[in-house]
C-alpha cells in the first residue's frame, strides 16, 4: 500500500488542525495555571512537525527530516517542562536539552548515511524516554479533586511512551527501509497511533486544568466560608469584650461616684469646721495651721471632682454645648475664684487682655471656664514668685473664626523633664507629674479642637498655654 503525498498532507493537516485547536483551548488558561504556556507551545510545535513531515516529498531533507525532528524534540522537551512546572518543580532539565541535542545530531548523521531505521530508533527512543518522565511526573500527584485529569494525562503520556519505545524496538530489528514513508502498515500504524496519543495528551491536559479550576473554586469557597465564620466569631468576641468593657466602665463609674460621695461628705464637714475655727480667736501659729488644713481639704475636694470629670470624659459622656460668651469675663471669673488663695499666699494675679482683639465668641463655655479655673488654680498653687500672669492673644483671624491663645505664666521650681516626660518637654502637652487638673484640661481642649502646651524649666518656672479655634460673634466685632 503506497501512501501518496496528497494523503499524507491531508492527514497531517487534519492532525495539525486538531492540535492547533487543542493548543488554543489550553492557551486560555495560560495565565491561570503553571505549565499551560509551555504545553500550548508544545502543541503548536507538534502541529508544525506534522506539517514538515508531510511536506518531505517536496522539500529538502534538512527541512522535512532534520528540521521536523528537531521541532519534535523541542515539543517533547516543552511537554516535560510543562508537567514539571505544573507540579511546582524547576521546569528546565539540563539532561533533557543534552539528550535532545544528541538525538538531533545522531538523526542528522543517520540521515546523511541514509540509515532510516537508525534514525527512527534514535528519535523514538528519545521521545519515549521524555514521555515516560512526563507520565511519572504527573502521576506522582494524585490529590483529591484532580484524579481524573492527572490519570488521563499521565496514562496518555505512558501510552505514547510505550508506542514509541515499541516502534524503536521494532525498527531496530526490522529490515532496512528504503524510505520513511515506505509502504509498511506497521510504520503507518505507529505513525497514526503516536499522533493520536499526543492529541489525547493535550485533551487530558485540558481536563486536568479544568479540574484544577474547579478545585480552586471549591477552595476559594471554603476559604470564604472559613473567613466568614472567623469574622462572625471575631465580631461575637468583640461584642462580648465591648459588653464586658461597658460593664467594667459602669462598675468603675459607680465606684468613683461612691468614693466621691464618701469623701465629699466628711471633707465638706472638715472644711466647714475649719472655717468656723478660723472665725474664732486663734494665735497666728494656730491660724496658719488651720489655713493649711483648709487648703488641703479644698484641694482634696478639687481632686475628687477632677477624677469624676476625667471618668466622664473617658467614658464619652461629656456633651458639647455652644453658646455665646465673653472670654474676658470667663478669665476674670477664674481669677476671682482663685483670688482669696492668691491673697493668702501674697500672690498678685494679673490679666493682660489687649482691647484690640475680640472678646465675644461662641463655644462650649462650661469647658472653657473649667480649663481656665484649672490653669489659674494650678499656677497659684505651684508658683513661688509674687505674680501669676494671664495673657490672651489672637494668633489668626479669618472671617468669623479666630485662633485664640491663652497663657498662664508663673514662677517657681518648675517641673523637671523626668516628671513631665518627652512629650511635655517638647511642648506637646502634659502626660504626668503636672497635676490631674492639667490632664483633664488637656482632654477637654482636645474635645473642642484645641491643644494644651507646657514649657517648664527647673527653678525658673512654668508656662502653660492653649490654642483654641473659636467662632466670633458678629455683635462684638
Coordinates of C-alpha atoms in Angstrom, one line a residue:
X1 CA 0.0 0.0 0.0
X2 CA 1.6 3.2 -1.2
X3 CA 0.9 6.4 0.7
X4 CA 0.6 9.4 -1.7
X5 CA 1.8 12.9 -0.9
X6 CA -1.8 14.2 -1.0
X7 CA -3.0 11.7 1.5
X8 CA -0.1 12.5 3.8
X9 CA -0.7 16.2 3.5
X10 CA -4.4 15.7 4.2
X11 CA -3.8 13.5 7.3
X12 CA -1.1 15.8 8.6
X13 CA -3.3 18.9 8.0
X14 CA -6.2 17.3 9.9
X15 CA -3.9 16.4 12.9
X16 CA -2.2 19.7 12.8
X17 CA -5.6 21.5 12.9
X18 CA -6.7 19.3 15.8
X19 CA -3.5 20.1 17.8
X20 CA -3.8 23.8 16.9
X21 CA -7.4 23.8 18.3
X22 CA -6.3 22.0 21.4
X23 CA -3.4 24.4 21.8
X24 CA -5.8 27.4 21.5
X25 CA -8.1 25.7 24.1
X26 CA -5.2 25.2 26.6
X27 CA -3.9 28.8 25.8
X28 CA -7.0 30.3 27.5
X29 CA -5.7 29.1 30.9
X30 CA -2.0 30.2 30.3
X31 CA -2.1 33.0 32.9
X32 CA -4.0 31.0 35.5
X33 CA -2.0 27.8 35.9
X34 CA 1.6 26.9 35.8
X35 CA 2.7 24.9 32.7
X36 CA -0.1 25.9 30.4
X37 CA 2.0 28.3 28.3
X38 CA 4.7 25.6 27.7
X39 CA 2.0 22.9 26.9
X40 CA 0.4 25.3 24.4
X41 CA 3.7 25.9 22.7
X42 CA 4.4 22.2 22.6
X43 CA 1.0 21.5 20.9
X44 CA 1.8 24.2 18.3
X45 CA 5.2 22.6 17.7
X46 CA 3.7 19.1 17.3
X47 CA 1.3 20.6 14.6
X48 CA 4.3 22.2 12.9
X49 CA 6.2 19.0 13.0
X50 CA 3.4 17.1 11.3
X51 CA 3.3 19.7 8.5
X52 CA 7.0 19.4 8.0
X53 CA 6.8 15.6 7.8
X54 CA 4.0 15.8 5.3
X55 CA 5.9 18.2 3.1
X56 CA 9.0 16.0 3.0
X57 CA 8.4 14.8 -0.6
X58 CA 8.6 18.4 -1.9
X59 CA 11.2 20.0 0.4
X60 CA 14.9 19.1 1.1
X61 CA 15.7 16.5 3.8
X62 CA 17.3 19.1 6.1
X63 CA 13.8 20.6 6.4
X64 CA 11.5 17.6 6.0
X65 CA 13.6 15.3 8.2
X66 CA 16.1 17.1 10.3
X67 CA 14.0 20.2 10.9
X68 CA 10.9 18.2 11.6
X69 CA 12.6 16.0 14.1
X70 CA 14.3 19.0 15.8
X71 CA 10.9 20.6 16.2
X72 CA 9.5 17.3 17.5
X73 CA 12.4 17.1 20.1
X74 CA 11.7 20.7 21.2
X75 CA 8.0 19.9 21.6
X76 CA 8.7 16.9 23.7
X77 CA 11.0 18.9 26.0
X78 CA 8.4 21.6 26.3
X79 CA 5.8 18.9 27.3
X80 CA 8.2 17.7 30.0
X81 CA 8.8 21.3 31.3
X82 CA 5.1 21.9 31.4
X83 CA 4.4 18.9 33.6
X84 CA 7.3 19.8 35.9
X85 CA 6.1 23.4 36.2
X86 CA 2.6 22.2 36.9
X87 CA 3.9 20.1 39.7
X88 CA 5.8 23.1 41.2
X89 CA 9.2 21.7 40.2
X90 CA 12.0 23.6 38.4
X91 CA 10.9 23.4 34.8
X92 CA 14.2 23.3 32.9
X93 CA 16.0 20.0 33.0
X94 CA 19.6 20.2 31.7
X95 CA 19.8 16.5 30.7
X96 CA 16.7 16.8 28.6
X97 CA 18.4 19.5 26.5
X98 CA 21.5 17.4 26.2
X99 CA 19.5 14.4 25.1
X100 CA 17.6 16.4 22.6
X101 CA 20.7 17.9 21.0
X102 CA 22.4 14.5 20.8
X103 CA 19.3 12.9 19.3
X104 CA 19.0 15.6 16.6
X105 CA 22.8 15.3 15.8
X106 CA 22.5 11.5 15.6
X107 CA 19.5 11.8 13.4
X108 CA 21.3 14.2 11.0
X109 CA 24.2 11.8 10.8
X110 CA 21.9 8.8 10.0
X111 CA 20.0 10.8 7.5
X112 CA 23.3 11.6 5.8
X113 CA 24.2 8.0 5.6
X114 CA 20.7 7.0 4.6
X115 CA 20.0 4.7 7.6
X116 CA 16.3 5.3 8.1
X117 CA 15.9 2.5 10.7
X118 CA 18.6 4.0 13.0
X119 CA 17.0 7.4 12.5
X120 CA 13.6 6.1 13.7
X121 CA 15.2 4.2 16.6
X122 CA 17.0 7.4 17.9
X123 CA 14.1 9.7 17.8
X124 CA 11.6 7.1 19.1
X125 CA 13.8 6.3 22.0
X126 CA 14.4 9.9 22.9
X127 CA 10.6 10.7 22.7
X128 CA 9.7 7.6 24.6
X129 CA 12.1 8.4 27.5
X130 CA 10.8 12.0 27.6
X131 CA 7.2 10.9 27.7
X132 CA 7.9 8.4 30.5
X133 CA 9.3 11.3 32.5
X134 CA 6.1 13.3 31.8
X135 CA 3.9 10.4 32.9
X136 CA 5.9 9.8 36.1
X137 CA 5.9 13.5 36.9
X138 CA 2.1 13.8 36.6
X139 CA 1.2 10.5 38.3
X140 CA 3.2 11.4 41.4
X141 CA 0.5 14.0 42.1
X142 CA -3.0 12.5 42.6
X143 CA -4.5 14.7 45.2
X144 CA -8.3 14.7 45.9
X145 CA -10.2 16.7 43.2
X146 CA -7.6 16.2 40.4
X147 CA -7.5 12.4 39.9
X148 CA -9.2 12.1 36.6
X149 CA -7.2 14.7 34.7
X150 CA -3.9 13.6 36.1
X151 CA -4.6 9.9 35.4
X152 CA -5.8 10.6 31.9
X153 CA -2.8 12.8 31.0
X154 CA -0.3 10.5 32.7
X155 CA -1.8 7.5 31.0
X156 CA -1.7 9.1 27.6
X157 CA 1.9 10.1 28.1
X158 CA 2.6 6.5 29.2
X159 CA 0.8 5.0 26.2
X160 CA 2.7 7.3 23.9
X161 CA 6.0 6.3 25.5
X162 CA 5.1 2.6 25.1
X163 CA 4.2 3.0 21.4
X164 CA 7.4 5.0 20.7
X165 CA 9.7 2.5 22.6
X166 CA 7.9 -0.4 20.8
X167 CA 8.5 1.4 17.5
X168 CA 12.1 1.8 18.3
X169 CA 12.5 -1.9 19.2
X170 CA 10.6 -3.0 16.1
X171 CA 12.7 -1.0 13.7
X172 CA 16.0 -1.9 15.5
X173 CA 15.4 -5.5 14.3
X174 CA 13.4 -4.8 11.2
X175 CA 14.9 -5.0 7.7
X176 CA 16.2 -1.6 6.4
X177 CA 13.6 0.7 5.0
X178 CA 14.2 2.4 1.7
X179 CA 12.1 5.4 2.6
X180 CA 10.4 6.8 5.7
X181 CA 7.0 6.6 4.0
X182 CA 7.7 3.2 2.5
X183 CA 4.6 1.0 2.0
X184 CA 4.6 -0.6 5.5
X185 CA 1.4 -1.0 7.5
X186 CA 3.4 -1.2 10.7
X187 CA 5.1 2.1 10.1
X188 CA 1.8 3.8 9.2
X189 CA 0.1 2.3 12.3
X190 CA 2.9 3.5 14.6
X191 CA 2.7 6.9 13.0
X192 CA -1.0 7.3 13.4
X193 CA -1.1 5.8 16.9
X194 CA 1.7 8.2 18.2
X195 CA -0.1 11.2 16.7
X196 CA -3.4 10.2 18.3
X197 CA -1.8 9.6 21.7
X198 CA -0.2 13.1 21.6
X199 CA -3.6 14.6 20.8
X200 CA -5.0 12.6 23.7
X201 CA -2.3 14.0 26.0
X202 CA -3.5 17.5 25.1
X203 CA -7.1 16.5 25.8
X204 CA -6.0 15.1 29.2
X205 CA -4.1 18.3 30.0
X206 CA -7.3 20.3 29.3
X207 CA -9.3 18.0 31.6
X208 CA -6.6 18.4 34.2
X209 CA -6.6 22.2 34.1
X210 CA -10.4 22.2 34.2
X211 CA -10.4 20.1 37.3
X212 CA -7.9 22.3 38.9
X213 CA -10.0 25.3 38.2
X214 CA -13.0 23.6 39.8
X215 CA -10.9 22.6 42.8
X216 CA -9.6 26.2 43.1
X217 CA -13.1 27.5 43.1
X218 CA -14.0 25.0 45.8
X219 CA -11.0 26.0 47.9
X220 CA -11.9 29.7 47.4
X221 CA -15.5 28.9 48.5
X222 CA -14.1 27.1 51.5
X223 CA -11.8 30.0 52.4
X224 CA -14.7 32.4 52.1
X225 CA -16.9 30.3 54.4
X226 CA -14.0 30.0 56.8
X227 CA -13.3 33.7 56.7
X228 CA -17.0 34.5 57.2
X229 CA -17.1 32.1 60.2
X230 CA -13.9 33.7 61.6
X231 CA -15.4 37.2 61.1
X232 CA -18.6 36.2 62.9
X233 CA -16.6 34.7 65.7
X234 CA -14.4 37.8 65.9
X235 CA -17.5 40.0 65.9
X236 CA -19.0 37.9 68.7
X237 CA -15.8 38.2 70.7
X238 CA -15.6 41.9 70.1
X239 CA -19.2 42.3 71.2
X240 CA -18.6 40.3 74.3
X241 CA -15.5 42.3 75.0
X242 CA -17.4 45.5 74.5
X243 CA -20.1 44.3 76.9
X244 CA -17.5 43.4 79.5
X245 CA -15.8 46.8 79.0
X246 CA -19.2 48.6 79.3
X247 CA -19.9 46.6 82.5
X248 CA -16.4 47.4 83.8
X249 CA -16.9 51.1 82.9
X250 CA -20.2 51.1 84.7
X251 CA -18.7 49.5 87.7
X252 CA -15.8 52.0 87.7
X253 CA -18.2 54.8 87.3
X254 CA -20.3 53.5 90.2
X255 CA -17.2 53.1 92.3
X256 CA -16.0 56.6 91.6
X257 CA -19.4 58.1 92.4
X258 CA -19.5 56.1 95.7
X259 CA -15.9 57.2 96.6
X260 CA -16.7 60.8 95.6
X261 CA -19.7 60.8 97.9
X262 CA -17.9 59.1 100.8
X263 CA -15.0 61.6 100.5
X264 CA -17.0 64.7 99.9
X265 CA -19.3 64.4 102.9
X266 CA -16.5 64.2 105.6
X267 CA -14.2 66.5 103.8
X268 CA -17.0 69.0 103.4
X269 CA -17.6 68.9 107.1
X270 CA -13.9 69.4 107.7
X271 CA -14.0 72.5 105.5
X272 CA -17.0 73.9 107.4
X273 CA -15.4 73.2 110.8
X274 CA -12.1 74.8 109.7
X275 CA -14.0 77.9 108.5
X276 CA -15.6 78.2 111.9
X277 CA -12.3 77.6 113.6
X278 CA -10.7 80.4 111.6
X279 CA -13.5 82.8 112.7
X280 CA -12.6 82.2 116.4
X281 CA -9.7 83.8 118.3
X282 CA -6.6 82.0 117.3
X283 CA -3.0 82.7 117.6
X284 CA -1.0 83.4 114.4
X285 CA 0.5 79.9 114.6
X286 CA -2.9 78.3 115.1
X287 CA -4.4 80.3 112.3
X288 CA -1.6 79.2 109.9
X289 CA -2.2 75.6 110.8
X290 CA -6.0 76.0 110.3
X291 CA -5.4 77.6 106.9
X292 CA -3.1 74.7 105.9
X293 CA -5.9 72.2 106.9
X294 CA -8.5 74.2 104.9
X295 CA -6.3 74.4 101.9
X296 CA -5.6 70.7 102.0
X297 CA -9.3 69.8 102.4
X298 CA -10.3 72.1 99.5
X299 CA -7.5 70.6 97.4
X300 CA -8.8 67.1 98.2
X301 CA -12.3 68.1 97.1
X302 CA -10.9 69.5 93.9
X303 CA -9.0 66.4 93.1
X304 CA -12.1 64.3 93.9
X305 CA -14.2 66.4 91.4
X306 CA -11.5 66.2 88.7
X307 CA -11.4 62.4 89.0
X308 CA -15.1 62.3 88.4
X309 CA -14.9 64.6 85.4
X310 CA -12.0 62.6 84.0
X311 CA -14.1 59.4 84.2
X312 CA -16.9 61.2 82.4
X313 CA -14.6 62.3 79.6
X314 CA -13.0 58.8 79.1
X315 CA -16.5 57.2 79.1
X316 CA -17.6 59.7 76.4
X317 CA -20.4 61.1 78.5
X318 CA -19.4 64.8 78.2
X319 CA -21.8 66.6 75.9
X320 CA -20.9 69.6 73.7
X321 CA -22.7 72.9 74.2
X322 CA -22.4 76.0 72.1
X323 CA -23.4 79.4 73.5
X324 CA -22.2 83.0 73.3
X325 CA -19.8 84.1 76.0
X326 CA -17.3 86.8 76.8
X327 CA -13.8 85.4 77.0
X328 CA -12.6 88.2 79.2
X329 CA -15.4 87.6 81.7
X330 CA -14.6 83.9 81.8
X331 CA -11.0 84.6 82.6
X332 CA -11.9 87.2 85.2
X333 CA -14.3 84.7 86.9
X334 CA -11.4 82.1 87.1
X335 CA -9.1 84.8 88.5
X336 CA -11.7 85.9 91.1
X337 CA -12.3 82.3 92.2
X338 CA -8.6 82.0 92.9
X339 CA -8.2 85.5 94.4
X340 CA -8.6 84.5 98.1
X341 CA -5.9 81.8 97.8
X342 CA -3.7 84.2 96.0
X343 CA -4.1 86.9 98.7
X344 CA -3.3 84.4 101.4
X345 CA -0.1 83.5 99.6
X346 CA 0.6 87.2 98.8
X347 CA 0.4 86.5 95.0
X348 CA -0.6 89.1 92.5
X349 CA -2.9 87.9 89.7
X350 CA -2.6 89.9 86.5
X351 CA -4.7 89.6 83.3
X352 CA -3.3 91.1 80.1
X353 CA -6.2 91.2 77.6
X354 CA -5.5 93.6 74.7
X355 CA -8.6 95.7 73.8
X356 CA -8.0 95.2 70.0
X357 CA -8.7 91.5 70.0
X358 CA -12.3 90.1 70.0
X359 CA -14.0 89.2 73.3
X360 CA -17.3 87.8 72.3
X361 CA -17.2 84.2 71.0
X362 CA -19.4 81.2 70.6
X363 CA -18.3 77.9 72.0
X364 CA -18.5 75.5 75.0
X365 CA -18.5 78.0 77.9
X366 CA -18.5 75.4 80.6
X367 CA -15.4 73.6 79.4
X368 CA -13.5 76.8 78.7
X369 CA -14.3 78.1 82.2
X370 CA -13.2 74.7 83.7
X371 CA -9.9 74.9 81.8
X372 CA -9.3 78.4 83.0
X373 CA -10.1 77.5 86.6
X374 CA -7.7 74.6 86.4
X375 CA -4.8 76.6 84.8
X376 CA -5.1 79.6 87.0
X377 CA -5.5 77.5 90.2
X378 CA -2.5 75.3 89.2
X379 CA -0.5 78.5 88.6
X380 CA -1.4 79.9 92.0
X381 CA -0.6 76.7 93.9
X382 CA 2.7 76.0 92.1
X383 CA 4.3 79.4 91.9
X384 CA 6.8 80.7 94.4
X385 CA 7.0 84.2 92.9
X386 CA 4.8 87.2 93.6
X387 CA 2.9 87.1 90.4
X388 CA 0.8 84.9 88.1
X389 CA 0.3 86.4 84.7
X390 CA -2.6 85.5 82.3
X391 CA -2.1 86.7 78.7
X392 CA -4.5 86.5 75.8
X393 CA -3.6 86.8 72.1
X394 CA -5.3 86.3 68.7
X395 CA -3.0 84.1 66.7
X396 CA -5.0 84.2 63.5
X397 CA -8.3 85.7 62.3
X398 CA -10.2 84.6 59.2
X399 CA -13.8 85.9 58.6
X400 CA -15.9 84.7 61.6
X401 CA -13.2 82.5 63.1
X402 CA -10.3 83.2 65.3
X403 CA -7.4 81.2 66.7
X404 CA -7.1 82.3 70.3
X405 CA -4.1 81.7 72.6
X406 CA -4.4 82.0 76.4
X407 CA -1.2 81.6 78.5
X408 CA -0.7 81.3 82.3
X409 CA 2.9 82.2 83.4
X410 CA 4.1 81.6 86.9
X411 CA 7.5 81.4 88.6
X412 CA 8.7 78.7 91.0
X413 CA 10.6 75.5 91.0
X414 CA 9.1 74.4 87.6
X415 CA 8.6 70.8 86.6
X416 CA 11.6 68.6 85.8
X417 CA 11.7 66.8 82.4
X418 CA 11.7 63.5 84.2
X419 CA 8.2 64.3 85.7
X420 CA 6.9 65.9 82.5
X421 CA 8.0 63.3 80.0
X422 CA 9.4 63.7 76.5
X423 CA 6.1 64.9 75.0
X424 CA 5.8 67.8 77.6
X425 CA 9.3 68.9 77.4
X426 CA 8.8 69.3 73.6
X427 CA 5.7 71.4 74.2
X428 CA 3.1 68.7 73.3
X429 CA 1.1 68.7 76.5
X430 CA 1.1 67.2 79.9
X431 CA 1.3 63.5 80.5
X432 CA 2.4 63.1 84.1
X433 CA 3.7 65.0 87.1
X434 CA 1.9 68.3 86.5
X435 CA -1.4 67.6 88.3
X436 CA -4.7 65.9 87.4
X437 CA -6.2 69.3 86.5
X438 CA -3.9 69.6 83.6
X439 CA -4.7 66.2 82.4
X440 CA -8.5 67.0 82.5
X441 CA -7.9 70.4 80.8
X442 CA -5.9 68.7 78.0
X443 CA -8.7 66.3 77.3
X444 CA -11.3 69.0 77.4
X445 CA -9.4 71.2 75.0
X446 CA -8.9 68.2 72.6
X447 CA -12.7 67.7 72.6
X448 CA -13.1 71.3 71.5
X449 CA -10.3 71.1 68.8
X450 CA -7.6 72.8 70.9
X451 CA -4.3 71.7 72.3
X452 CA -2.6 72.3 75.7
X453 CA 1.1 73.0 75.8
X454 CA 3.7 73.3 78.6
X455 CA 7.1 75.0 78.8
X456 CA 8.9 74.4 82.1
X457 CA 12.4 74.8 83.4
X458 CA 13.6 73.7 86.8
X459 CA 14.0 76.6 89.3
X460 CA 12.8 79.1 86.7
X461 CA 9.0 78.5 86.5
X462 CA 6.5 77.2 84.0
X463 CA 4.3 78.4 81.2
X464 CA 1.0 76.7 80.4
X465 CA -0.9 77.8 77.3
X466 CA -3.6 76.5 75.0
X467 CA -4.7 77.4 71.4
X468 CA -8.3 77.1 70.6
X469 CA -10.4 77.9 67.5
X470 CA -13.5 79.9 68.3
X471 CA -16.3 81.4 66.3
X472 CA -16.5 85.2 66.7
X473 CA -19.9 86.8 67.5
X474 CA -20.9 89.5 65.0
X475 CA -22.2 92.0 67.6
X476 CA -18.7 92.4 69.1
X477 CA -16.6 92.7 66.0

